[in-house]
C-alpha positions as MATLAB code, in Angstrom:
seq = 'XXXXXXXXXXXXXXXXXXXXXXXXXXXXXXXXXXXXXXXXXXXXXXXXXXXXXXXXXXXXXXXXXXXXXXXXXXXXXXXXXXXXXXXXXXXXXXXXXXXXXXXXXXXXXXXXXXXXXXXXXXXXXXXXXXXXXXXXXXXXXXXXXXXXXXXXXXXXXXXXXXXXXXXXXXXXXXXXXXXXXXXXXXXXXXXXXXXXXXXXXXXXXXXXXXXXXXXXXXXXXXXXXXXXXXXXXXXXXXXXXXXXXXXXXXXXXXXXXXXXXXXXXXXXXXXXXXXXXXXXXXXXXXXXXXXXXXXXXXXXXXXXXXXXXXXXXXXXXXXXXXXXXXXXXXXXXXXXXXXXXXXXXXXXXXXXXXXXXXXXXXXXXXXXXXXXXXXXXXXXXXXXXXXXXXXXXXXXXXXXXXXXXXXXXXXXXXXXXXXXXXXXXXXXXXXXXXXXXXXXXXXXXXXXXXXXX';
ca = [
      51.610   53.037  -26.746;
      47.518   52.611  -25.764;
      44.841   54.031  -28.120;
      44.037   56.678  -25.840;
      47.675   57.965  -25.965;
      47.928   57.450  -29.797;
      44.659   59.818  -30.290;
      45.769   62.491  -28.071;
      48.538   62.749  -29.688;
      47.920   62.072  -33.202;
      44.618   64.767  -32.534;
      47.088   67.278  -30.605;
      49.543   67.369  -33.610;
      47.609   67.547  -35.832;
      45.459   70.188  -34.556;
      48.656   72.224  -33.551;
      50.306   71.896  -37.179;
      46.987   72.998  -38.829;
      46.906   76.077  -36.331;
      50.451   77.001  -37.022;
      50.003   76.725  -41.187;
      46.950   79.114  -40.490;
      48.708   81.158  -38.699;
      51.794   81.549  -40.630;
      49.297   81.945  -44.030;
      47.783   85.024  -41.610;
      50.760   86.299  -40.836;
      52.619   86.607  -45.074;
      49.847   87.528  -46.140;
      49.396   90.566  -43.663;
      53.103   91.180  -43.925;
      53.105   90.740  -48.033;
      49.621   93.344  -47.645;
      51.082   95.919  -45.911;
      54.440   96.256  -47.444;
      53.302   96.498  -50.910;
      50.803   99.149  -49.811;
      53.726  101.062  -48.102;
      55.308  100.889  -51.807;
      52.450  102.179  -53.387;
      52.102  104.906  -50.993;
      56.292  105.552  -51.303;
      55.299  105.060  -55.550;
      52.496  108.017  -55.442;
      54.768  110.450  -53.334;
      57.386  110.113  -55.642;
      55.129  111.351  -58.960;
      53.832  114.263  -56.909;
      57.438  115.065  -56.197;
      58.224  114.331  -60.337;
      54.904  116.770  -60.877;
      56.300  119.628  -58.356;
      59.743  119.415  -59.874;
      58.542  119.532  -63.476;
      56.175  122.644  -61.949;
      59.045  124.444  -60.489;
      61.127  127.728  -60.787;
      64.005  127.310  -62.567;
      66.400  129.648  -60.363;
      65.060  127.763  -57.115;
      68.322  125.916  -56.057;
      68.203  122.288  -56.250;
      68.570  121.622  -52.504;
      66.017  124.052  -51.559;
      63.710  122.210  -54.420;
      64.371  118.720  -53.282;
      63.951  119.640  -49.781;
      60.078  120.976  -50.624;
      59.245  116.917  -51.118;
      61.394  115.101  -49.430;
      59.179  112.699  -47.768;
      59.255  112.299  -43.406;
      61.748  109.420  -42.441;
      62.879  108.986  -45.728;
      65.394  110.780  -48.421;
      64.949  112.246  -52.040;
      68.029  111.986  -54.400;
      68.794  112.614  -58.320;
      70.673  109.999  -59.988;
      72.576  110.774  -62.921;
      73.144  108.221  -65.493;
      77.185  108.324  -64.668;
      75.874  106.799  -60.795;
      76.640  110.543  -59.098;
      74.081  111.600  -57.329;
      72.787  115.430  -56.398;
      70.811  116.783  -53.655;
      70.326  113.872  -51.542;
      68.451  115.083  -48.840;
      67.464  113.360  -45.534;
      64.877  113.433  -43.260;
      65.088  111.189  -40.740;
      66.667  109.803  -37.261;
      68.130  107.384  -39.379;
      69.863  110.107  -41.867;
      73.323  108.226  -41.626;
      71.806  105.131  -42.970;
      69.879  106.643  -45.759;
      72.847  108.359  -46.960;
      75.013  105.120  -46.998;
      72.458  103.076  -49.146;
      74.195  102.126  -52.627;
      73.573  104.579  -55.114;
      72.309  102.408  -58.229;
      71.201  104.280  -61.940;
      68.296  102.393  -63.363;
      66.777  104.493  -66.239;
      63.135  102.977  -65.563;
      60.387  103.078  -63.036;
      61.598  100.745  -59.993;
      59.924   99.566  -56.807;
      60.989   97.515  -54.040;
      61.462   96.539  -50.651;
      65.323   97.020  -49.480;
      66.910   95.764  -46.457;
      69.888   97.103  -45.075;
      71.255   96.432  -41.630;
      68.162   94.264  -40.824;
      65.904   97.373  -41.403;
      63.081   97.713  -44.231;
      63.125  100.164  -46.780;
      60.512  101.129  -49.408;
      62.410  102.550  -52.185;
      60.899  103.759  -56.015;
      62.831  105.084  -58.657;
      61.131  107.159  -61.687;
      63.096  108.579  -64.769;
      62.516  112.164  -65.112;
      63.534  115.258  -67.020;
      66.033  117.220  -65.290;
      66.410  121.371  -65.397;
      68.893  120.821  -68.022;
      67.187  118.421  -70.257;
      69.528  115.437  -68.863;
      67.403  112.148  -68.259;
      68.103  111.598  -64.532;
      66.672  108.970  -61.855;
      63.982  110.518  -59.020;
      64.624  108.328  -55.992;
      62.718  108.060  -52.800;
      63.313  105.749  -49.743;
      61.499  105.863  -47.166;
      61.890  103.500  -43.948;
      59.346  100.874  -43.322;
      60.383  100.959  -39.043;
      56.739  101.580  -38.123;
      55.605   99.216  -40.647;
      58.140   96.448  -39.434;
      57.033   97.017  -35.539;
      53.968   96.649  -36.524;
      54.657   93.708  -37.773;
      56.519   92.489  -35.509;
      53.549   92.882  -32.732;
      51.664   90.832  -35.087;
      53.740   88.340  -34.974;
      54.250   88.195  -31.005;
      50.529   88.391  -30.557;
      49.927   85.184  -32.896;
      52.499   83.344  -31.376;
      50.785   83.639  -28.393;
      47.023   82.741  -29.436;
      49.201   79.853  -31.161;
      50.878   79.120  -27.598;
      47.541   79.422  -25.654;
      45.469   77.545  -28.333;
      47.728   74.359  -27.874;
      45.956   74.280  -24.541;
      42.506   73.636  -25.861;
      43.822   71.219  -28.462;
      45.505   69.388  -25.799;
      42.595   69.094  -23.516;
      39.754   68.752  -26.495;
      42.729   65.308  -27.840;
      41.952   64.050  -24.304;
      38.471   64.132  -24.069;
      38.197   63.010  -27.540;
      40.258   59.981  -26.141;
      38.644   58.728  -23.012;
      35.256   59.166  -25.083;
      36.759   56.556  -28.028;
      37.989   54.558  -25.580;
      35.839   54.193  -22.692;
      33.881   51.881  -23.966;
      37.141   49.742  -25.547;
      37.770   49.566  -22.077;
      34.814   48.431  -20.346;
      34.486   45.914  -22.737;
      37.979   44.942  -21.270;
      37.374   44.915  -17.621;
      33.848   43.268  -18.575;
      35.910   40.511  -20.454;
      38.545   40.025  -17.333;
      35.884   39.686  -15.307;
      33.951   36.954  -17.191;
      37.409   35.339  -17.577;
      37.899   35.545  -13.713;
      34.334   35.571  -12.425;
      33.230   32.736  -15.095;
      30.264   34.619  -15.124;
      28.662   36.383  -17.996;
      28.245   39.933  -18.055;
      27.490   43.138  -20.044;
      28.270   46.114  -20.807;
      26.112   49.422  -18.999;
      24.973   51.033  -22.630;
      23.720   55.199  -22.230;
      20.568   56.175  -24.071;
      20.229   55.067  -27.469;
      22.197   56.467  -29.794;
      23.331   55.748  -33.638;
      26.828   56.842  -33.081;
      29.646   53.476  -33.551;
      30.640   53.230  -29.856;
      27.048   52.495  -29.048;
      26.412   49.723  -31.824;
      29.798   48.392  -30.765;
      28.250   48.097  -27.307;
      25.022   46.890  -28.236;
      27.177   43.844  -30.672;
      29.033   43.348  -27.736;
      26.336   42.764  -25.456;
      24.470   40.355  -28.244;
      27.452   38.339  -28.474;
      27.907   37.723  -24.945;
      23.738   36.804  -24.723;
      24.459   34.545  -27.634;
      27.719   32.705  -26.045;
      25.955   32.589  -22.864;
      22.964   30.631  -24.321;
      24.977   28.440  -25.736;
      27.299   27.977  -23.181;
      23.970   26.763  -21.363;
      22.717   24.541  -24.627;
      26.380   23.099  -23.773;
      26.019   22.568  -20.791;
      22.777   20.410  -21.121;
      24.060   19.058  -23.690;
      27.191   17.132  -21.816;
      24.297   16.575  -18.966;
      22.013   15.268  -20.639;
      24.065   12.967  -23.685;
      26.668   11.821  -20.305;
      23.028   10.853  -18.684;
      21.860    9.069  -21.144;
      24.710    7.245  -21.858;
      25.122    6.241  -18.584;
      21.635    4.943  -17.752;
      22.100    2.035  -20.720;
      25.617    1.438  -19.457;
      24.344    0.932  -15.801;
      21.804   -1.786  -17.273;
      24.705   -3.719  -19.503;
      26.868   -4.004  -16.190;
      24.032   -5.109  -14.268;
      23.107   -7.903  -16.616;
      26.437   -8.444  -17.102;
      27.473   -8.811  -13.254;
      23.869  -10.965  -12.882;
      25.099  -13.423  -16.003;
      28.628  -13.768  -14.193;
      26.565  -14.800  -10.781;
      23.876  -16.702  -12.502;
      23.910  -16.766  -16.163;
      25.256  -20.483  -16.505;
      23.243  -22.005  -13.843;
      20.011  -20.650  -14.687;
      19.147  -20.200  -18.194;
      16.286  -17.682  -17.999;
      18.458  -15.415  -16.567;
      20.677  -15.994  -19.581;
      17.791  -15.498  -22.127;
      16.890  -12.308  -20.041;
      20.440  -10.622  -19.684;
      21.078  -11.113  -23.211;
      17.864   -9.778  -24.618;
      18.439   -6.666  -22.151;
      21.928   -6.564  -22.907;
      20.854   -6.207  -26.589;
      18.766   -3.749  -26.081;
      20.402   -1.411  -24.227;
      23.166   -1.704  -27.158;
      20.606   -0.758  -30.246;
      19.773    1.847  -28.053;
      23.288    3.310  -27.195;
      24.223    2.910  -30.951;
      21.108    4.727  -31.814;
      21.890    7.755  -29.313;
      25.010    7.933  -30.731;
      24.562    8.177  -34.003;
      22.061   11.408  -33.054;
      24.715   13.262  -31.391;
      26.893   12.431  -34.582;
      24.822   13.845  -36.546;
      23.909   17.070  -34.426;
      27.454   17.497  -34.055;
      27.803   18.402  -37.391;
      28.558   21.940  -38.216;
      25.595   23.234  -40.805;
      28.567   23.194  -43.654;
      29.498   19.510  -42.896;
      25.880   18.733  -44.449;
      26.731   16.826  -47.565;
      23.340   17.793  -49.093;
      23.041   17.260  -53.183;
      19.986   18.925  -54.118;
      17.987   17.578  -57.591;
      14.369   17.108  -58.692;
      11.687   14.834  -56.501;
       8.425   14.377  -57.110;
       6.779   14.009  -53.935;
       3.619   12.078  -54.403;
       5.726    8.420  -55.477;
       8.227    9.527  -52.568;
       5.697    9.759  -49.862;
       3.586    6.297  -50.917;
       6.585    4.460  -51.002;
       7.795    5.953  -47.446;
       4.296    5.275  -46.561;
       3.894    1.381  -47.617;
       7.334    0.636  -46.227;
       6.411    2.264  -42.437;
       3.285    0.401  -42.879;
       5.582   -3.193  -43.266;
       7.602   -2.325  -41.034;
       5.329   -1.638  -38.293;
       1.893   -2.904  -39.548;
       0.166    0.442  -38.811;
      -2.589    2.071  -40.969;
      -0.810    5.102  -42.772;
      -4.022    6.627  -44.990;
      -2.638    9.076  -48.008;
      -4.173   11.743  -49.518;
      -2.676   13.280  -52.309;
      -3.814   16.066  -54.369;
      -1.152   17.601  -57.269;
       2.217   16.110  -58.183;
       4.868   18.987  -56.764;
       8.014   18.758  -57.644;
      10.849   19.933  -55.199;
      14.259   20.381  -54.732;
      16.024   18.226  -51.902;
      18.613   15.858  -51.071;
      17.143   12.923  -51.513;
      18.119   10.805  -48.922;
      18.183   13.000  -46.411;
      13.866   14.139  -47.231;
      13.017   10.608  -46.616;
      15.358   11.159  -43.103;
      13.515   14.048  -42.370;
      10.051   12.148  -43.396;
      10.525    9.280  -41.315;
      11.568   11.083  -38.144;
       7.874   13.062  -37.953;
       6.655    9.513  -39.200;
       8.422    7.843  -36.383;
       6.865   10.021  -34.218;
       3.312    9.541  -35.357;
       3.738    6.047  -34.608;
       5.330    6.327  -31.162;
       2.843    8.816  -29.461;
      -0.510    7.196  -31.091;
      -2.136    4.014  -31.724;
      -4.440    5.788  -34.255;
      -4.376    5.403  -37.697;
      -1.665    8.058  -39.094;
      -2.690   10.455  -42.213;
      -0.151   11.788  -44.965;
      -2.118   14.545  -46.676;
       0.219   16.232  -49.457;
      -1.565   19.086  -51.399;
      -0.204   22.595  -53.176;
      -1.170   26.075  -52.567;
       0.197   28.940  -54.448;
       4.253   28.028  -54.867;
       4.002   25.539  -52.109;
       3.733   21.925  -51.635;
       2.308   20.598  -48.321;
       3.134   17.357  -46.318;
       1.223   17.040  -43.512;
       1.658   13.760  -41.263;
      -0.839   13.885  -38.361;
      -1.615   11.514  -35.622;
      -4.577   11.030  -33.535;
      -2.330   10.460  -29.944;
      -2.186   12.401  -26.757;
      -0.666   15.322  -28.464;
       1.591   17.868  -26.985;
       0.721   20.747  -24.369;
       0.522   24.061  -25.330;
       3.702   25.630  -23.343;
       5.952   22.619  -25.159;
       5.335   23.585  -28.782;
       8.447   25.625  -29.252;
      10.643   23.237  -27.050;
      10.037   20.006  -29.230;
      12.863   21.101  -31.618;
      15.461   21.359  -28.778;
      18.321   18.832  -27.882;
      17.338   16.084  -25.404;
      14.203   17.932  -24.954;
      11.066   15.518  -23.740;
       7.910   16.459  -22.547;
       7.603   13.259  -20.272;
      10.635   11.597  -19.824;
       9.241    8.664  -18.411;
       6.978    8.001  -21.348;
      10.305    9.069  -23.882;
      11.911    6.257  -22.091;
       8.947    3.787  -22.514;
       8.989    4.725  -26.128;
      12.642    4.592  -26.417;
      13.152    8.072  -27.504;
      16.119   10.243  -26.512;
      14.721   14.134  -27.245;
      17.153   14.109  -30.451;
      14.662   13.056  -33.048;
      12.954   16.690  -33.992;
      16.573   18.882  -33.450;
      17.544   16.419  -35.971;
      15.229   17.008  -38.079;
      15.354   21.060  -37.889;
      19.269   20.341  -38.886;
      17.744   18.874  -41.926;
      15.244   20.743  -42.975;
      17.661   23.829  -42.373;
      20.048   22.437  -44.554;
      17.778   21.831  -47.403;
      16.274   25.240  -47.049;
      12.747   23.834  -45.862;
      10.282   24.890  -43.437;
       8.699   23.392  -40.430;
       5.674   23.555  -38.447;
       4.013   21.574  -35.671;
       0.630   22.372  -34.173;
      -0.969   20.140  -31.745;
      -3.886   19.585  -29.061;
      -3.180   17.881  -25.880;
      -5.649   14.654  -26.255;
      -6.650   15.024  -30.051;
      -3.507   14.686  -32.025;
      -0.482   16.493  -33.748;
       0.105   17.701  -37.201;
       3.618   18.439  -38.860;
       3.695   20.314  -41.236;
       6.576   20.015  -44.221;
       6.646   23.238  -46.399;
       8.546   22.916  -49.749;
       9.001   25.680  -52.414;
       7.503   23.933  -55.696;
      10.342   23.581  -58.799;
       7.459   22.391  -61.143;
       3.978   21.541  -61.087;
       2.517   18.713  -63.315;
];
């Protein structure tokens, strides 16, 4: 059964059972009302008929007497205690009846509803005195007919608000449903479509509102934003790693094809192949162990934080860069901060934005690490051709380059910095870059202090 169904129907019933309890609580307690107050009314005509009896002549005859209070519609009898009864008198259409009712002695006050022959009948009994002295039963009955066809109305007339309220509640269950799930099912005919289509799309949202169905909406809509950026980031991605694999792979072929031709005849062209050959290799390893490492979901970082001072970190970072690729590195260090990192993966992170100083300036490259407040600062800054303004918040992007031809002279493949947001992500710090085309770059590593010393 769909949703829509299940809350019309669920909403219908329920609405429906709750009308017919009401109604049926209306309809007792209306019925319980009136019929006791019938009683009471049957009660206080029997003790005027006790206090006109006791009142009475003694030679009136006791037909004559009874019939002075018999009450309209209803009959007046004296019980004896032996069950006889005298002077029953009737007043009614229904005289028959009233005189076939079972004569019962009772010897204390009594009142109740009786039925007999599916009618209603409001009978009291009071002991009294009789003219003799003899303790004898006063009864009075009196039909409840008017009473029960009044009733009876009643209970036609809610029937039918019951009968023509179902008709609202079914209509008001409907509504109710296509509002719940209208927007269930554009979100499915927006989904079929993207299956079909392949093309993202999103759901039509009304005004603002704070109401579920909207937020459910608006999720909606942020998820499909979110897949569809990614799906893009994807999609460059497989471009640009496929691209960049193939470019080295074109050159080992080539040399390979030219050492086939040449390579034993002519041993320059041996010396060259190889060396290119070689190359093209370190770089293809390199690229790939990048993407490994990007590929790894942010809880595949094995990252074991403990305590690092930073100051013997960075000069032994810095003297080994300076080895490696006899370039100036000057340090300035003010404060010993203590951190908490992953050891190996800091001096990762360190040497990328090092790496980088190195590649895009032949300047001499500063280290500057200094505290303020709770933080430690590492700044590594170059004096190189610097990056333009509209690039800043591209850098950190996969296989993004600013000039691919000079990337390609450098031997860079755009990987470097997203690696090194991975990183600093998974070690909870925080990076920033600012930079002047044709003066220089500065990145800036921000680290949340453990000590000070």
């Amino acid at each position: 059964m769909k949703l829509k169904n299940k809350i019309n129907l669920s909403t219908a019933v329920m609405f429906i059972v709750l009308l017919i309890i009401i109604v049926f609580t209306i309809y007792l307690s209306f019925s319980t009302m009136a019929k006791n107050r019938e009683i009471d009314r049957v009660y206080e005509e029997a003790k005027q008929s006790t206090t006109g009896i006791h009142q009475s002549d003694a030679s009136v005859p006791v037909q004559q007497l009874l019939r002075a209070y018999v009450p309209v519609n209803g009959l007046l009898q004296i019980v004896k205690p032996d069950g006889s009864s005298q002077g029953a008198v009737a007043e009614s259409a229904q005289q028959s009846e009233l005189r076939n009712l079972s004569i019962t002695y009772y010897g204390k006050e009594e009142k109740q509803i009786i039925k007999n022959n599916g009618n209603s009948f409001g009978f009291v009994s009071l002991p009294i005195v009789w003219l003799d002295g003899e303790i004898v039963d006063l009864q009075v009955v009196v039909s409840l007919h008017s009473t029960d066809e009044m009733l009876h109305i009643l209970k036609i007339l809610l029937i039918a608000i019951t009968s023509l309220a179902t008709i609202p509640a079914l209509i008001s269950s409907m509504l109710l449903g296509n509002v719940i799930t209208r927007p269930i099912t554009s979100m499915i005919h927006t989904m079929k479509d993207i299956q079909i289509s392949g093309h993202f799309k999103r759901l039509p949202l009304p005004k603002k509102t704070n109401d579920e169905l909207y937020q459910m909406g608006d999720a909606f809509n942020k998820m499909i934003e979110l897949l569809e950026v990614n799906f893009q980031k994807q999609g460059e991605f497989i471009s640009n790693a496929s691209h960049e694999l193939k470019t080295p792979l074109t050159v080992i072929e080539s040399y390979a094809n030219l050492l086939r031709r040449r390579g034993k005849a002519r041993p320059e062209v041996f010396d060259e192949s190889v060396h290119a050959i070689l190359s093209e290799t370190e770089r293809m390893r390199d690229l790939t162990n990048n993407l490994l490492s990007l590929a790894k979901h942010e809880e595949q970082w094995q990252v074991n934080k403990e305590k690092i001072e930073l100051s013997p970190l960075i000069q032994e970072i810095a003297h080994s860069f300076q080895q490696a690729y006899n370039r100036q590195v000057h340090i300035h260090i003010k404060g010993v901060p203590v951190i908490m990192a992953d050891y190996q993966r800091l001096k990762q992170l360190i040497y990328i934005f090092m790496d980088n100083a190195r590649k895009y300036s032949d300047e001499i490259i500063e280290v500057r690490l200094f505290t303020k407040e709770n933080l430690a600062y590492l700044e590594i800054v170059d004096f190189g051709i610097g990056i333009p303004s509209d690039d800043i918040e591209k850098i950190f992007d996969r296989f993004y380059r600013i000039d691919k031809a000079r990337e390609r002279k450098t031997g860079g493949f755009g990987l470097g910095l997203s690696l090194a947001k991975e990183l600093a992500e998974a070690m909870n710090i925080k990076l920033q870059v600012e930079s002047k085309e044709g003066y220089g770059t500065t990145a800036r590593i921000l680290f949340n202090i453990t000590n000070s010393q």
